[in-house]
Short mmCIF file of C-alpha atoms in Angstrom, two decimals:
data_model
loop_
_atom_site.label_atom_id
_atom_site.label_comp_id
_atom_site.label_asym_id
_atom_site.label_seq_id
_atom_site.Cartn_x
_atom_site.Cartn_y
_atom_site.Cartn_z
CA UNK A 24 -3.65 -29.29 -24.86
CA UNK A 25 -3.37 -29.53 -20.87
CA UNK A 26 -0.40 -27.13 -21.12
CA UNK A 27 -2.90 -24.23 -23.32
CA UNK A 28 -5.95 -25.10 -20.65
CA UNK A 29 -3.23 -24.82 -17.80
CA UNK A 30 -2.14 -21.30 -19.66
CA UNK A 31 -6.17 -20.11 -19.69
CA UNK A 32 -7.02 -21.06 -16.36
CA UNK A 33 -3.99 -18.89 -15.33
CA UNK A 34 -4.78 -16.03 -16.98
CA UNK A 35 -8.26 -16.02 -15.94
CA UNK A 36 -7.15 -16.61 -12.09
CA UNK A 37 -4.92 -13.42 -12.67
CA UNK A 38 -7.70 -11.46 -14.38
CA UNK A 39 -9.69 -11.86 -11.44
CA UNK A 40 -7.16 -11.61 -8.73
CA UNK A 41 -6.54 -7.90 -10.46
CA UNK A 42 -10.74 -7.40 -10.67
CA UNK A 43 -10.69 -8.38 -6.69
CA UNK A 44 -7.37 -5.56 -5.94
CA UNK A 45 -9.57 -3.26 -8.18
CA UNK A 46 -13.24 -3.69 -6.39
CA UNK A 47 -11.20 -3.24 -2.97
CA UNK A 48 -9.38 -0.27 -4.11
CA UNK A 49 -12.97 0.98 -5.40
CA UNK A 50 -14.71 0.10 -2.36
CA UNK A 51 -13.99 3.05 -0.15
CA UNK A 52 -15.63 6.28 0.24
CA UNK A 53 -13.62 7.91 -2.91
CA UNK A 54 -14.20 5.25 -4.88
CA UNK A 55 -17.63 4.42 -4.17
CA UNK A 56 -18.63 8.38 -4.45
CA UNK A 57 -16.84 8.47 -8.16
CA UNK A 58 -18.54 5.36 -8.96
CA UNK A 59 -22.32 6.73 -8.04
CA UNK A 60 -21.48 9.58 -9.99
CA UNK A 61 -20.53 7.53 -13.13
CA UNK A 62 -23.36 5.48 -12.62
CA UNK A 63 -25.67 8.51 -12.33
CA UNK A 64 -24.04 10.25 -15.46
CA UNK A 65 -23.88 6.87 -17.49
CA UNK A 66 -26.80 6.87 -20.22
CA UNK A 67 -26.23 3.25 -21.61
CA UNK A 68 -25.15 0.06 -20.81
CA UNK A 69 -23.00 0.18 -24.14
CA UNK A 70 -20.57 3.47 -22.17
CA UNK A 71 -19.91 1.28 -18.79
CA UNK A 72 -16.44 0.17 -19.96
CA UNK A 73 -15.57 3.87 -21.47
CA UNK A 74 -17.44 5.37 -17.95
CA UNK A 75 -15.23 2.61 -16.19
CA UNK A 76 -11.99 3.52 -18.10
CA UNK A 77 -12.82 7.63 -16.85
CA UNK A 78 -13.62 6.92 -13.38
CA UNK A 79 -9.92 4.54 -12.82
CA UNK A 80 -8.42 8.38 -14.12
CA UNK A 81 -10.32 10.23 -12.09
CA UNK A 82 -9.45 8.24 -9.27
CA UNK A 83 -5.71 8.31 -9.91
CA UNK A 84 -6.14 11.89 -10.88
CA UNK A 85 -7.53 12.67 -7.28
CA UNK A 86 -5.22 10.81 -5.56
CA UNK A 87 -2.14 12.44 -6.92
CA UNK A 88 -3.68 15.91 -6.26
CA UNK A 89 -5.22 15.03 -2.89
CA UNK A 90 -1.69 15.49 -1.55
CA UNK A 91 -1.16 18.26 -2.74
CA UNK A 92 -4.06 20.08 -1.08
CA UNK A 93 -2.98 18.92 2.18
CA UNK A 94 -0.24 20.44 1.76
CA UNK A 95 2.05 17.68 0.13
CA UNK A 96 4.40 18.01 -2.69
CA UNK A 97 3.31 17.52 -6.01
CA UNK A 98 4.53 13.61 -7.13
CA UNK A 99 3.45 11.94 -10.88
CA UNK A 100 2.64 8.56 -10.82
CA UNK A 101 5.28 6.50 -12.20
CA UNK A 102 3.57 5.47 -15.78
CA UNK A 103 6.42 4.10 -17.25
CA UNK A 104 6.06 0.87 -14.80
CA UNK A 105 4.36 -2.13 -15.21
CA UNK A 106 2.79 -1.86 -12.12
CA UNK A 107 1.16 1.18 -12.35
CA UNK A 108 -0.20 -0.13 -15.69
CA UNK A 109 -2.15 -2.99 -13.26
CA UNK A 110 -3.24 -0.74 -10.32
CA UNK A 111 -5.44 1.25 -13.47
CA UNK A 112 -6.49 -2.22 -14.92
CA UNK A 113 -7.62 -3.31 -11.84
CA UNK A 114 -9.19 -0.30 -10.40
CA UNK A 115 -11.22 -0.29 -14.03
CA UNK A 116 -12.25 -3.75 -13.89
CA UNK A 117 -13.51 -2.55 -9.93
CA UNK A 118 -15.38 0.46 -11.19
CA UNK A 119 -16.78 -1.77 -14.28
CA UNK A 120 -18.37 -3.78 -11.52
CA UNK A 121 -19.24 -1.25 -9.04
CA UNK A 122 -20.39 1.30 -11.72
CA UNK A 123 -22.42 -1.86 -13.32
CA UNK A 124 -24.32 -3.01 -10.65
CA UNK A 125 -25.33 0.94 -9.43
CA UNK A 126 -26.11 1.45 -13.04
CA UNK A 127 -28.60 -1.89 -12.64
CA UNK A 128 -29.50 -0.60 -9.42
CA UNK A 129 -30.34 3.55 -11.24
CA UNK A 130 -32.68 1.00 -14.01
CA UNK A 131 -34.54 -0.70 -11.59
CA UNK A 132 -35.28 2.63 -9.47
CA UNK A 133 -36.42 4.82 -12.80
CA UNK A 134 -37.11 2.13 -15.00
CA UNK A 135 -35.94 1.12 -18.48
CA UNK A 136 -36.16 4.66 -20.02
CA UNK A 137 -32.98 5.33 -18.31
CA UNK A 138 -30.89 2.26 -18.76
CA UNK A 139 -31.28 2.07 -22.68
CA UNK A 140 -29.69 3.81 -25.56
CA UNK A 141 -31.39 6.59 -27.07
#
């Protein structure tokens, strides 16, 4: 039984070590901008983890064309790793937290009419 607890605590410690990389990599002016958008655009509570999933493509979408327009070459992220699989869970458990608490933030502003299901 201590070896299962020993597994969960682990797992959780991981889960938010990845949340913290996330909410860093979302708290910067690119993230925080995509994030006030989501939040803005985001008509329930019950579409913050499909809003959250969007904005971690946006962002990696914008940062592999950001190059680009600075005259860059043109370089896919490398999908097929494990690590890029983490960078996009993290950076959707930061906007799930970032786009949550502007979302609370948009419901306290304009009331409950906006932060409800219609």
């Amino acid at each position: 039984m201590d070896g299962l607890l020993d597994q969960i605590g682990n797992l959780l410690t991981g889960i938010f070590a990845l949340a913290e990389g996330g909410f860093d990599g979302v708290n910067q002016v690119l993230g925080l901008i995509i994030a006030a958008i989501a939040a803005i655009l985001m008509a329930s509570w019950g579409r913050l983890f499909p809003t959250a999933l969007a904005a971690a493509f946006i962002h990696v979408v914008i940062n592999v064309v950001r190059p680009v327009l600075d005259g860059g070459a043109f370089v896919l992220p490398d999908i097929l790793t494990l690590d890029f699989w983490l960078a996009l869970f993290a950076l959707f458990l930061g906007y799930a937290i970032v786009i949550a608490l502007f979302f609370f933030l948009k419901s306290l502003i304009f009331g409950r009419r906006h932060a409800h299901a219609h």
